[in-house]
Short mmCIF file of C-alpha atoms and ligand atoms in Angstrom, two decimals:
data_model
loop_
_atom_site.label_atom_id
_atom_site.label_comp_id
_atom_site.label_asym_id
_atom_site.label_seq_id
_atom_site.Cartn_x
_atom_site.Cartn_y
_atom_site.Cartn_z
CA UNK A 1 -96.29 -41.34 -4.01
CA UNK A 2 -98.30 -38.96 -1.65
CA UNK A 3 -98.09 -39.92 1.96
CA UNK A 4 -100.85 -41.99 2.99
CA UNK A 5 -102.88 -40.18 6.17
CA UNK A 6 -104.54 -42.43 8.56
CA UNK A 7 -107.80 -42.05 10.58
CA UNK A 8 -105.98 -42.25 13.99
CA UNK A 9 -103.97 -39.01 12.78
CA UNK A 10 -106.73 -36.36 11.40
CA UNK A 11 -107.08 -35.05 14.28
CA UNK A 12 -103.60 -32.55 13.06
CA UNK A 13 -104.92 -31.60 10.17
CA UNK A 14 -108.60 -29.60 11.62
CA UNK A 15 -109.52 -26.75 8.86
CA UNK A 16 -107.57 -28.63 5.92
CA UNK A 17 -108.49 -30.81 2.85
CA UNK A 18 -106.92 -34.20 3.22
CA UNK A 19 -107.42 -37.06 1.18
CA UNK A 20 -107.92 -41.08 3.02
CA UNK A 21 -107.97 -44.42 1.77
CA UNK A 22 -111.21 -46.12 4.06
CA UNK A 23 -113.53 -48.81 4.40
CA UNK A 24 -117.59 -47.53 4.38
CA UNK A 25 -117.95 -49.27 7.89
CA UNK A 26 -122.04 -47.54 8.10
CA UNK A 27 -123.77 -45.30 5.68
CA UNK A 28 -126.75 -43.70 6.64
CA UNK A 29 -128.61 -42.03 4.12
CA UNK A 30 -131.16 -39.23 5.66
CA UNK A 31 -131.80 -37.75 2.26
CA UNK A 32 -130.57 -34.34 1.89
CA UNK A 33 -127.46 -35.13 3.95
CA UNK A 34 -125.61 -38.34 4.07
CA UNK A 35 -123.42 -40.18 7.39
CA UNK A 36 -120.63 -42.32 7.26
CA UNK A 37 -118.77 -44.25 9.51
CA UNK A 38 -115.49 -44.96 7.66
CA UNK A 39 -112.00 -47.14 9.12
CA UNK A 40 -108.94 -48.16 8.46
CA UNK A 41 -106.33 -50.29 10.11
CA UNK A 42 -106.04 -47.49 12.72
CA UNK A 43 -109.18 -45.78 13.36
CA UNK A 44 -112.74 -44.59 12.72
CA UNK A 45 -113.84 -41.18 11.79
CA UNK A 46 -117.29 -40.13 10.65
CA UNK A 47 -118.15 -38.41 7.08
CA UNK A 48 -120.88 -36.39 6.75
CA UNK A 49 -121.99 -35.14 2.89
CA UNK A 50 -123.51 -32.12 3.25
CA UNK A 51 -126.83 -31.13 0.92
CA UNK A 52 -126.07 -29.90 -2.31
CA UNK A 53 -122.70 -31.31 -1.95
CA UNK A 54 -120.93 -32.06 -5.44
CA UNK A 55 -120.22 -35.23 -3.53
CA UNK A 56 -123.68 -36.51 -3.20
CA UNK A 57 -124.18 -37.94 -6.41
CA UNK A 58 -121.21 -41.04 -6.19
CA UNK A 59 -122.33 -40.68 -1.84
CA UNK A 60 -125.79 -41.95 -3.43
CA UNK A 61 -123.77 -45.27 -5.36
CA UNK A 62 -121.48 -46.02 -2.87
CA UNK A 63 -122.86 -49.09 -0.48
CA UNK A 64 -120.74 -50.39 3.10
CA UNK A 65 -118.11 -52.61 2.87
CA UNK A 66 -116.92 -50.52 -0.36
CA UNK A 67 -112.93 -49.41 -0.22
CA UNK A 68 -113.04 -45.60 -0.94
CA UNK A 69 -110.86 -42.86 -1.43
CA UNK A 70 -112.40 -39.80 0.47
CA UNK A 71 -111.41 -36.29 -0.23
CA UNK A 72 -113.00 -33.67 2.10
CA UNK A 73 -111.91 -31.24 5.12
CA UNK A 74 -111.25 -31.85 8.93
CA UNK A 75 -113.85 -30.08 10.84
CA UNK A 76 -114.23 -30.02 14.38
CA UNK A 77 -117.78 -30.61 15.53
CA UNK A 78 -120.12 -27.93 16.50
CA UNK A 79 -120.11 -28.53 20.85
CA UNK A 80 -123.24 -30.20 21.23
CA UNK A 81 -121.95 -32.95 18.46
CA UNK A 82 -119.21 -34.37 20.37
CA UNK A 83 -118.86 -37.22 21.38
CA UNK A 84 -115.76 -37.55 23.66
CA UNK A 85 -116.54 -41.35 24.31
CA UNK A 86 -115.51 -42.20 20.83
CA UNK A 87 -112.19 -41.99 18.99
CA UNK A 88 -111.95 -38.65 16.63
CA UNK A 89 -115.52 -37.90 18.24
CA UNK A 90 -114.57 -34.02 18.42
CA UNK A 91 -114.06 -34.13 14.59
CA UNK A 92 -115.59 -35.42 11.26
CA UNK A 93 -114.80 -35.32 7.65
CA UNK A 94 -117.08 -32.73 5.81
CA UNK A 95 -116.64 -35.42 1.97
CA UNK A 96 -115.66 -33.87 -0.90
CA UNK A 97 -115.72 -36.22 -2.91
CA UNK A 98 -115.89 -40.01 -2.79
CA UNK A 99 -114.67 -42.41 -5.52
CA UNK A 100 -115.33 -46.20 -5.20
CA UNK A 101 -112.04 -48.05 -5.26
CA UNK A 102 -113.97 -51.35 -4.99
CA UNK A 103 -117.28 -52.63 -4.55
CA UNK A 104 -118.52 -55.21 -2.07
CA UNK A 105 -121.12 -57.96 -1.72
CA UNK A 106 -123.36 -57.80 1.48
CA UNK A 107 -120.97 -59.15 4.35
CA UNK A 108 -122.87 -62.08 5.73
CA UNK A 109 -122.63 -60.79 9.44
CA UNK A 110 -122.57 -57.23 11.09
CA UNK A 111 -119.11 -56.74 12.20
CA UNK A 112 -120.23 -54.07 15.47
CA UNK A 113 -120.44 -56.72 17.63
CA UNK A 114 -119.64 -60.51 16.61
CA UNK A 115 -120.11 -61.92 20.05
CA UNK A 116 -123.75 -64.18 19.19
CA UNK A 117 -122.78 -64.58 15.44
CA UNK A 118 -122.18 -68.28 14.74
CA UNK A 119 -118.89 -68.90 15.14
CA UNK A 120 -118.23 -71.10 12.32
CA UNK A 121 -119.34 -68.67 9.88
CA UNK A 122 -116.90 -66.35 11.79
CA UNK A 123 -114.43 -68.57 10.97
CA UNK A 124 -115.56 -69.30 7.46
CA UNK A 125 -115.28 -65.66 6.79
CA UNK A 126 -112.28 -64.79 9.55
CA UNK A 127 -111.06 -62.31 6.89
CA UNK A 128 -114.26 -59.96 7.38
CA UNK A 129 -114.66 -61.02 11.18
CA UNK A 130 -110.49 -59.70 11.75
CA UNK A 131 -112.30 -56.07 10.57
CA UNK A 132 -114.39 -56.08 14.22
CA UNK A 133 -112.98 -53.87 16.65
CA UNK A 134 -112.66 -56.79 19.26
CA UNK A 135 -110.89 -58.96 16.46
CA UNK A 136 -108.32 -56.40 15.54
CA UNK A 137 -107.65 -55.52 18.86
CA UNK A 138 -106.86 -58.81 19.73
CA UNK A 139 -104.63 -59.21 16.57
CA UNK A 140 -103.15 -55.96 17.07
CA UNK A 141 -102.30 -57.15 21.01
CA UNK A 142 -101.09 -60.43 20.38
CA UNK A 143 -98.48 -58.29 18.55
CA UNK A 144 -97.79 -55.74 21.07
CA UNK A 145 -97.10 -58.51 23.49
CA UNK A 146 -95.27 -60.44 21.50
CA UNK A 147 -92.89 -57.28 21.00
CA UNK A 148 -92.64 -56.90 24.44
CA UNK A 149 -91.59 -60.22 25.37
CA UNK A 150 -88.66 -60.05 22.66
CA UNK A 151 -87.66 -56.77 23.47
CA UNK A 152 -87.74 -57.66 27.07
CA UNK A 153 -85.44 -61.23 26.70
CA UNK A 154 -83.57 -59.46 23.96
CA UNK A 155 -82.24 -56.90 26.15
CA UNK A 156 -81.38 -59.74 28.69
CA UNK A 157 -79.15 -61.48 26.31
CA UNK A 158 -81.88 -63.74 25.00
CA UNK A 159 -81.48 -64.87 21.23
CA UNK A 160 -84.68 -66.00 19.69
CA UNK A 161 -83.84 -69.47 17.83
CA UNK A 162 -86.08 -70.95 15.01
CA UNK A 163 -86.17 -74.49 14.85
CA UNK A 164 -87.32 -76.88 12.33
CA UNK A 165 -91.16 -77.25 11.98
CA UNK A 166 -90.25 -81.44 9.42
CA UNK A 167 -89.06 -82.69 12.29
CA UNK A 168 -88.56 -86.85 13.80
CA UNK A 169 -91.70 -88.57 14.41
CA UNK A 170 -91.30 -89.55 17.95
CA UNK A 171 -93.71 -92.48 19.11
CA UNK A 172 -93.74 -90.66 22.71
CA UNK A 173 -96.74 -88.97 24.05
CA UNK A 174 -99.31 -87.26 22.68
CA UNK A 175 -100.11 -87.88 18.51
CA UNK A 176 -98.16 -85.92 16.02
CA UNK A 177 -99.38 -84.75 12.82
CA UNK A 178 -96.40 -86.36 10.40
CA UNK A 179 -95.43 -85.17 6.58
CA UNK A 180 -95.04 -88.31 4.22
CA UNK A 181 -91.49 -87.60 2.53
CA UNK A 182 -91.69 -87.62 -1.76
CA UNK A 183 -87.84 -88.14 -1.78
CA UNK A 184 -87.38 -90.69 0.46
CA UNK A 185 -90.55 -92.51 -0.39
CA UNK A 186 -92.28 -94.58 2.92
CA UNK A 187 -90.79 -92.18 5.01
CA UNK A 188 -92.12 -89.28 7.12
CA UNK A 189 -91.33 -86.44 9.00
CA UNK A 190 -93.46 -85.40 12.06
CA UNK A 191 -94.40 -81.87 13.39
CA UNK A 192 -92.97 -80.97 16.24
CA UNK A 193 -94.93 -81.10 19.63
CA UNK A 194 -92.64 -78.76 20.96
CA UNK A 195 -89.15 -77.67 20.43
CA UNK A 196 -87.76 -79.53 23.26
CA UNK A 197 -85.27 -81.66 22.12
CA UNK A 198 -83.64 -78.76 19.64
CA UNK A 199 -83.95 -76.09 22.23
CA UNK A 200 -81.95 -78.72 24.73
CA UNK A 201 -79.86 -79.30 21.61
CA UNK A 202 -78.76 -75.29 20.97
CA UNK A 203 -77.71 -75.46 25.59
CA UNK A 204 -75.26 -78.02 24.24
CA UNK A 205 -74.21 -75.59 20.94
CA UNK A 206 -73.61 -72.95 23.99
CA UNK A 207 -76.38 -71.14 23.08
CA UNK A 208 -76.97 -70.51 26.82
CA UNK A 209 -80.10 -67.67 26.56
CA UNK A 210 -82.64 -69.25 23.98
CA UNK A 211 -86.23 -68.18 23.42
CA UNK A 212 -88.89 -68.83 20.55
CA UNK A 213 -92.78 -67.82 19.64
CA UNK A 214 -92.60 -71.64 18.48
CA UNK A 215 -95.61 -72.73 16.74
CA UNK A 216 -96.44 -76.63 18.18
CA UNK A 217 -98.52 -78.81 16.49
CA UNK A 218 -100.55 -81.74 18.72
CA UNK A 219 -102.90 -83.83 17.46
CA UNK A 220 -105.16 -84.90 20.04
CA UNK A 221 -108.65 -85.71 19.99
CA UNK A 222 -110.96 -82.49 19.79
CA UNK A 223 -110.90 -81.79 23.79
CA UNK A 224 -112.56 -78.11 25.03
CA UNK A 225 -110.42 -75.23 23.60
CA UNK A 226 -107.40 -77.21 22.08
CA UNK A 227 -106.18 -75.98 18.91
CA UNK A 228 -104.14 -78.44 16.68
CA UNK A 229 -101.49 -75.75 16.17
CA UNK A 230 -100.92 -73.40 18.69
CA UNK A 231 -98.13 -71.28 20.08
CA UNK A 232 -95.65 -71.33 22.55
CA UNK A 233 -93.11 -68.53 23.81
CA UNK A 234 -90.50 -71.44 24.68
CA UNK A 235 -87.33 -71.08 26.33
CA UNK A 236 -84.03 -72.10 27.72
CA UNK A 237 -81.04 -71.63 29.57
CA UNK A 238 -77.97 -73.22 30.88
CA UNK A 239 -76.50 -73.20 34.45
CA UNK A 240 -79.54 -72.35 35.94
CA UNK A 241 -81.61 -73.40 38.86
CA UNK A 242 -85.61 -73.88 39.13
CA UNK A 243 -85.13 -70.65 41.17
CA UNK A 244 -83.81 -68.57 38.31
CA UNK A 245 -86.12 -69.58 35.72
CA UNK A 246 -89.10 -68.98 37.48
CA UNK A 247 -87.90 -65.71 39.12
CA UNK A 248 -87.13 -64.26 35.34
CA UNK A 249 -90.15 -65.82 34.19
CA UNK A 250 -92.15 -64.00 37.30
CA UNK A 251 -90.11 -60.48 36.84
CA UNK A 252 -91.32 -60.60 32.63
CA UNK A 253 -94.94 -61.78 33.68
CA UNK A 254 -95.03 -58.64 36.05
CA UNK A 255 -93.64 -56.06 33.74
CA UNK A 256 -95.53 -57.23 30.94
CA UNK A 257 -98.79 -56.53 32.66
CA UNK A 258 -97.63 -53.14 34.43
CA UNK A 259 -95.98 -52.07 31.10
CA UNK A 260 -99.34 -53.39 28.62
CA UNK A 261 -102.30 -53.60 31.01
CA UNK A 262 -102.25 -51.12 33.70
CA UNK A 263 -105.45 -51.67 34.11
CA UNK A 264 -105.25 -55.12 35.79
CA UNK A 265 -104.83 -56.05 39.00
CA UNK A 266 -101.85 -59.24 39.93
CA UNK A 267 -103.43 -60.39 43.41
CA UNK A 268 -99.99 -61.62 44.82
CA UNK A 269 -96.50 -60.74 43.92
CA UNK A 270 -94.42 -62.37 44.52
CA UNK A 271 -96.60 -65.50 43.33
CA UNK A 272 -97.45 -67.45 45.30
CA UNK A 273 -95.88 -71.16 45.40
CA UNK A 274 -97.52 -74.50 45.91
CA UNK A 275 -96.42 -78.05 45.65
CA UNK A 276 -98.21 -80.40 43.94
CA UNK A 277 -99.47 -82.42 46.30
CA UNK A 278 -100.64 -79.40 48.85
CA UNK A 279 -102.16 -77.95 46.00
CA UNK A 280 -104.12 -81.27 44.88
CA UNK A 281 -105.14 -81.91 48.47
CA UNK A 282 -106.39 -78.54 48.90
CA UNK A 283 -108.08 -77.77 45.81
CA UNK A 284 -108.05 -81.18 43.96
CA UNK A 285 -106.72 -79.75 40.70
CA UNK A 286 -103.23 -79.12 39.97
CA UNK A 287 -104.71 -75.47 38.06
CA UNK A 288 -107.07 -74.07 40.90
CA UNK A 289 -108.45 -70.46 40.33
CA UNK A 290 -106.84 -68.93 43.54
CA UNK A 291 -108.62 -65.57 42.45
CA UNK A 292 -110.38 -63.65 45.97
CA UNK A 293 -112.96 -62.23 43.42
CA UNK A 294 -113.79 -64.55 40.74
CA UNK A 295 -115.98 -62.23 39.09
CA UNK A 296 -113.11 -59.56 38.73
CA UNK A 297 -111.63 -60.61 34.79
CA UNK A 298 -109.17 -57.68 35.48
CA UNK A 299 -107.53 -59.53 38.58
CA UNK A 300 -104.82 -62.33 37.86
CA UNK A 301 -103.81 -64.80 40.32
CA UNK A 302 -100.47 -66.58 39.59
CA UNK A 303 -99.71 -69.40 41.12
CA UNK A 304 -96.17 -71.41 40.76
CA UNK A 305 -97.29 -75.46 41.62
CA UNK A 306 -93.97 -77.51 42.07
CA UNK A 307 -92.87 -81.00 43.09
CA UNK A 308 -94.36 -82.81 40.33
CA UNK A 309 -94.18 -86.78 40.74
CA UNK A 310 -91.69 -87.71 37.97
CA UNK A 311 -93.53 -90.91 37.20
CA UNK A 312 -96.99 -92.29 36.72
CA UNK A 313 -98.58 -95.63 36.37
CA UNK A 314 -100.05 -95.90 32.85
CA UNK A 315 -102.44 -98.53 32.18
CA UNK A 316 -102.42 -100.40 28.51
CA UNK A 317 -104.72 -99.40 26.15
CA UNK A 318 -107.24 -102.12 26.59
CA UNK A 319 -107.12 -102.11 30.25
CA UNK A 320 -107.26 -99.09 32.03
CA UNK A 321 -107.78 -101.32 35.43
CA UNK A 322 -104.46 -102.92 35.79
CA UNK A 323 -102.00 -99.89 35.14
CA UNK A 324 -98.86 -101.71 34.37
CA UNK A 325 -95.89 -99.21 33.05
CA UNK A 326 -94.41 -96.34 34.55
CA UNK A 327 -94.20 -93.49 32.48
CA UNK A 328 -93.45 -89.95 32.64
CA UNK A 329 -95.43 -87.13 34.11
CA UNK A 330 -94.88 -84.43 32.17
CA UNK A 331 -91.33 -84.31 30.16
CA UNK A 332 -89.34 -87.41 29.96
CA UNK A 333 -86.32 -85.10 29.93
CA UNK A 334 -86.80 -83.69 33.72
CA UNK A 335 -84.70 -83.96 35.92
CA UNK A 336 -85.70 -85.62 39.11
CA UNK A 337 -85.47 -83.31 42.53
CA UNK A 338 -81.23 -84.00 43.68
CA UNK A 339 -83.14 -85.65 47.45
CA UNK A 340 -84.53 -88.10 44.52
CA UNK A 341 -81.63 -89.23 42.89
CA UNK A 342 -80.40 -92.17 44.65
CA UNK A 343 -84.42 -93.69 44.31
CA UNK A 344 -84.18 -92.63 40.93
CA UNK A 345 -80.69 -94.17 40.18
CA UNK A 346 -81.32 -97.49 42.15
CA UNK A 347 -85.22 -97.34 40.96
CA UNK A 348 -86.68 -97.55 43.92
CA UNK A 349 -89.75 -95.56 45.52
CA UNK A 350 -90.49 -94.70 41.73
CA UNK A 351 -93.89 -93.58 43.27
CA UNK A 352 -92.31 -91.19 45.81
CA UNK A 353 -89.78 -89.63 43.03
CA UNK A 354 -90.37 -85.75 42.25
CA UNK A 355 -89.23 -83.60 39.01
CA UNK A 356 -87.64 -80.29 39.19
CA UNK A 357 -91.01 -79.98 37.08
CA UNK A 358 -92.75 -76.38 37.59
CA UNK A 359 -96.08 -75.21 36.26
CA UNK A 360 -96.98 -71.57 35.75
CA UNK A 361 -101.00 -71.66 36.94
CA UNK A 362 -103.44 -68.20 35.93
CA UNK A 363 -107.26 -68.14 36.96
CA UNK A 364 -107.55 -71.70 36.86
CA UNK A 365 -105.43 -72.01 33.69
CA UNK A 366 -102.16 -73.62 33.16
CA UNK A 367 -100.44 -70.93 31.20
CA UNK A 368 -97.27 -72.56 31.49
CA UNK A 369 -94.56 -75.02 32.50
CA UNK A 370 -91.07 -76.62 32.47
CA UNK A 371 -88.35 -78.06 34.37
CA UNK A 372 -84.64 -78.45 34.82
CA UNK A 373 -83.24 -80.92 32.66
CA UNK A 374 -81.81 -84.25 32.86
CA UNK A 375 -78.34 -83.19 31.37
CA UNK A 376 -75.98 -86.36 32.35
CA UNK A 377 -76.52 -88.96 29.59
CA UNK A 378 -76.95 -91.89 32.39
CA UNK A 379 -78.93 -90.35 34.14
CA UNK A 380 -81.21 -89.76 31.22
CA UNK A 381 -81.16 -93.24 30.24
CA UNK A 382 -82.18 -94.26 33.64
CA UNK A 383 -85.83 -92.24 33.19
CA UNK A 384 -86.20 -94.68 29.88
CA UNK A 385 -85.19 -97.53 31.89
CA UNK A 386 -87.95 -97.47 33.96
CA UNK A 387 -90.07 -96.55 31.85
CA UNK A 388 -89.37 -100.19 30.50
CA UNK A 389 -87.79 -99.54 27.47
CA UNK A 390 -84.95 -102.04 26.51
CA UNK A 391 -81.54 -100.58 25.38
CA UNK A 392 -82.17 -100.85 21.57
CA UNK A 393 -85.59 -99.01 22.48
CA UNK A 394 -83.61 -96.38 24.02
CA UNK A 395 -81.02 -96.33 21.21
CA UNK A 396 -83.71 -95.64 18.62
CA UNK A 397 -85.36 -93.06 20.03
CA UNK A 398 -83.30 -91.18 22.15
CA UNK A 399 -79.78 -92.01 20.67
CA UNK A 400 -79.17 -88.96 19.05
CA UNK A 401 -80.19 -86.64 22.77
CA UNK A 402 -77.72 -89.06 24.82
CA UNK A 403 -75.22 -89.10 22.17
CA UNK A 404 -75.40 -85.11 22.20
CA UNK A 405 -75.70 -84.82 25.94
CA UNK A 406 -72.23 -87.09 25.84
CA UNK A 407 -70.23 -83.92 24.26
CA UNK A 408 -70.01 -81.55 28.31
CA UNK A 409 -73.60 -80.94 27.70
CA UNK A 410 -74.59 -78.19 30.25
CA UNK A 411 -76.68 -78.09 32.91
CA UNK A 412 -80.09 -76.49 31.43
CA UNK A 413 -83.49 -75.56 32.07
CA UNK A 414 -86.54 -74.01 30.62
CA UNK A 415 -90.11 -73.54 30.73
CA UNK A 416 -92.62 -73.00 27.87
CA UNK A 417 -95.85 -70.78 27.97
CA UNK A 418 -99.01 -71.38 26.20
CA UNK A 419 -98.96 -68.05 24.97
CA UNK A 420 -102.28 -68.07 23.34
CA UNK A 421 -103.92 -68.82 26.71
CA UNK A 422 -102.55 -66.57 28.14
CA UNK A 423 -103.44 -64.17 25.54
CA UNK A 424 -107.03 -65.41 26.35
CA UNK A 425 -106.90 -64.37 29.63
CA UNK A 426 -105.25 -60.97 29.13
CA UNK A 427 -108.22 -60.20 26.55
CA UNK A 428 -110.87 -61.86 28.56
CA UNK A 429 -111.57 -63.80 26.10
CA UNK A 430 -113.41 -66.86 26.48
CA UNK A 431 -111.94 -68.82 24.32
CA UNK A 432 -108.29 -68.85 22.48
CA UNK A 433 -109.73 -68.96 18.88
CA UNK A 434 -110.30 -65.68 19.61
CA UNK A 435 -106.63 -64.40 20.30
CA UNK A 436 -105.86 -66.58 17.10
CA UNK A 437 -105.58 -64.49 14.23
CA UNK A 438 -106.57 -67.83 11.75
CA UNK A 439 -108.14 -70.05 14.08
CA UNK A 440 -109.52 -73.30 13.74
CA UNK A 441 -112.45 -74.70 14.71
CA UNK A 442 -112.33 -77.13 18.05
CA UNK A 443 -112.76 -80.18 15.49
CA UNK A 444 -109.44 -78.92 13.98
CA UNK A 445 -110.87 -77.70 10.74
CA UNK A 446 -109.74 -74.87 9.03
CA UNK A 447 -113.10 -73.36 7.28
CA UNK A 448 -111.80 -70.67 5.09
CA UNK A 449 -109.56 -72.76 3.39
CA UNK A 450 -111.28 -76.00 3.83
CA UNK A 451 -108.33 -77.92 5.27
CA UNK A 452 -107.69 -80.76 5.71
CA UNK A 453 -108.84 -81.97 2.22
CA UNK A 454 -108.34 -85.01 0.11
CA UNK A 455 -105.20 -84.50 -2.01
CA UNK A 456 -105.23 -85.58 -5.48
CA UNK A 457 -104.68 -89.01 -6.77
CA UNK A 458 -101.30 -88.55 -8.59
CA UNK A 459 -99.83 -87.03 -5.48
CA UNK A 460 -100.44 -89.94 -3.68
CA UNK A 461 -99.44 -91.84 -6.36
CA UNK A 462 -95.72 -90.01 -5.56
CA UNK A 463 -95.74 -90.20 -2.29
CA UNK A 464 -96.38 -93.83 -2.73
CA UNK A 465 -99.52 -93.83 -0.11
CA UNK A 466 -102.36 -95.94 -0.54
CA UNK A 467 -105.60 -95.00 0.66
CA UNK A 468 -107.42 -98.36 2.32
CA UNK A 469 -111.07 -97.98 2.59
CA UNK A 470 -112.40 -100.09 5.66
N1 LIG B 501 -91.49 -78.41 26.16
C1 LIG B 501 -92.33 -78.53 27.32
C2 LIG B 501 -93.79 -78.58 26.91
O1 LIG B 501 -94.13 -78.28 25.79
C3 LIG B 501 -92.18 -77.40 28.23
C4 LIG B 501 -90.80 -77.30 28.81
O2 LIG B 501 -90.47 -78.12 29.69
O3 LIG B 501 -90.05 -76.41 28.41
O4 LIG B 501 -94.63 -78.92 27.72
#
């Protein structure tokens, strides 16, 4: 097979006759000559068919969107046809000859610039909205930073971990999506929220450097820009303080952006830090945008917020008045600050306790959080206890993560990063369905393949799940 050339390269090969595989992005027919705009997955180059070109006949048939194999030579363009604000805008490709390798129907949007084009039809047709520039761009970064982030842990002695997507239903906070089980029948597994309790699990395998682009699955009700599967970069370590996971956390967050967007701005390094309650009292939200120009996208203003209360008053469901139980702030598996501990142990002050909890805050977003973790099994089953939950409660649901802790578990902590937000931000973006390669709508639909969907009777039938209709 010939080595394939790509757009981005044809620059190197000015007075030859190459040969590319492209997309007919425009065509622009003036008669006697003929303009192109062709891509691929690395560039754009124009064509030009020049009158009385053996070419023109099949440049006369072939319509945009068509996948083409182009013959022709590399010029460079005369001086007063360049166009140095474009890529290859000092060159074109003088065609050949141009053979159809397939046709295409009339894309239902123009893909030059997407931004007012209804966004579910974007999404009903993400395959033709991933060729935009903007799209791929985003695709392409999401990659790039990805790859950094690995490289970067790798080389300090990170291992990136998967862990099981059919995981426990857990009846703690928010909804999971759950998997009904054919083999064991009445059963289900659930999706996990996060990877919490397995990356907790692989501090007590020894482990002691775990990370993960984790996909979590939540399913909440549609709420702004939530996404019922979305990624985290998740990680964890043992024998570690709050002030070692946020300082590596901080150094990666810096480098990433010198390293992959020079062009930004980071308003304070280091961050700056704020407990909770300052930061509520000063801004009245635990995610302010601390940003000195908040029309400047390219500036980012991080912002560690600390001294989380470990507990909350939640109020049943049918009466949101009398708030009756404690329950957990953020993760039931924090531990509480050491000044805490005797409250915590004797449960008193419950009010007044604070978590080692730490949240990662950029331009008003939270793009990130976690804490150190409750590693002595007692002391674990203490933050149930209060949280009312009787000893067989406890057993049942947390049995296996006090059983493990039981075996010199550790001391461990970790933090997890909504990576797609902060995606969002890096692109300036406006939304994260648009750093999501397949996104789904904000109602949680998936439009392309029409998910979710009924499933047919006979599988429900095996699964032995009857559907009531109320
Ligand atoms: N697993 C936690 C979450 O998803 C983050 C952490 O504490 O690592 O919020």
């Amino acid at each position: 097979m010939k080595k394939r050339i790509y757009i981005k390269n044809l620059k190197k090969y000015i007075g030859k006759e190459i040969e590319i595989y492209a997309r007919i992005n425009t065509r622009r027919d003036q008669g006697k000559m003929i303009f192109f705009d062709f891509s691929d997955s690395t560039g754009t180059v124009q064509g030009i068919v020049l009158p009385k070109s053996a070419a023109m006949q099949d440049a006369k048939k072939v319509r945009e969107n068509f996948a083409v194999l182009v013959k022709g030579n590399i010029n460079e363009r005369p001086e007063n046809n360049k166009n140095p604000d474009v890529p290859n805008g000092d060159i074109e490709l003088e065609i050949l000859k141009i053979s159809t390798i397939n046709t295409s129907e009339t894309i239902p949007f123009p893909l030059e610039d997407t931004s007012d084009i209804n966004e579910n039809i974007r999404l009903k047709y993400r395959y033709l909205d991933l060729r935009s520039e903007r799209m791929k761009k985003n695709v392409k970064n999401r990659f790039r930073v990805q790859q950094f982030i690995r490289n970067y842990l790798a080389d300090r002695g990170f291992l990136e971990i998967e862990t099981p997507l059919l995981s426990a239903p857990t009846p703690e906070g928010a909804r999971s999506f759950v998997v009904p089980s054919r083999l064991d029948t009445g059963k289900f597994y659930a999706l996990p929220q996060s990877p919490q309790q397995y990356k907790q699990l692989l501090m007590v395998a020894d482990f002691d450097k775990y990370f993960q682009f984790a996909r979590c699955f939540r399913d909440e009700d549609s709420r702004g820009d939530r996404q019922p599967e979305f990624t985290q970069m998740d990680l964890e370590m043992s024998f570690v303080s709050e002030e070692d996971i946020m300082r590596l956390n901080e150094e990666l967050l810096i480098t990433l952006v010198k390293e992959l967007y020079p062009e930004k701005k980071i308003q304070e390094i280091p961050f700056p830090r704020m407990t909770y309650n300052d930061v509520m009292e000063k801004y009245g939200t635990d995610r302010p945008d601390i940003r000195k120009d908040k029309s400047d996208n390219d500036l980012l203003a991080f912002l560690w917020v600390t001294d989380f209360p470990m507990f909350e008053k939640v109020a049943d469901d049918n009466n949101f008045d009398e708030a009756k139980n404690w329950t957990f702030t953020h993760n039931p598996f924090s531990k509480p600050k050491d000044e805490y501990i005797t409250d915590f142990v004797s449960g008193e002050n419950i009010e007044n306790i604070l978590s080692t909890q730490y949240d990662i805050v950029l331009n008003g977003f939270e793009i990130g959080g976690g804490s150190i973790r409750n590693h002595n099994p007692d002391l674990l089953r203490k933050t149930f206890e209060i949280m009312g939950y009787d000893q067989k409660r406890i057993e049942e649901n947390f049995g296996h993560m006090l059983e493990a802790l039981s075996f010199g578990a550790p001391p461990h902590g970790g933090i997890a990063w909504g990576f797609d937000r902060l995606l969002m931000i890096l692109e300036k973006e406006k939304s994260i369905r648009e750093v999501i390669p397949f996104a789904k709508t904000g109602e949680g639909k998936d439009l392309m393949l029409d998910a979710p969907d009924r499933i047919a009777e006979k599988q429900l039938e095996e699964l032995m799940i009857k559907l009531v209709n109320e």
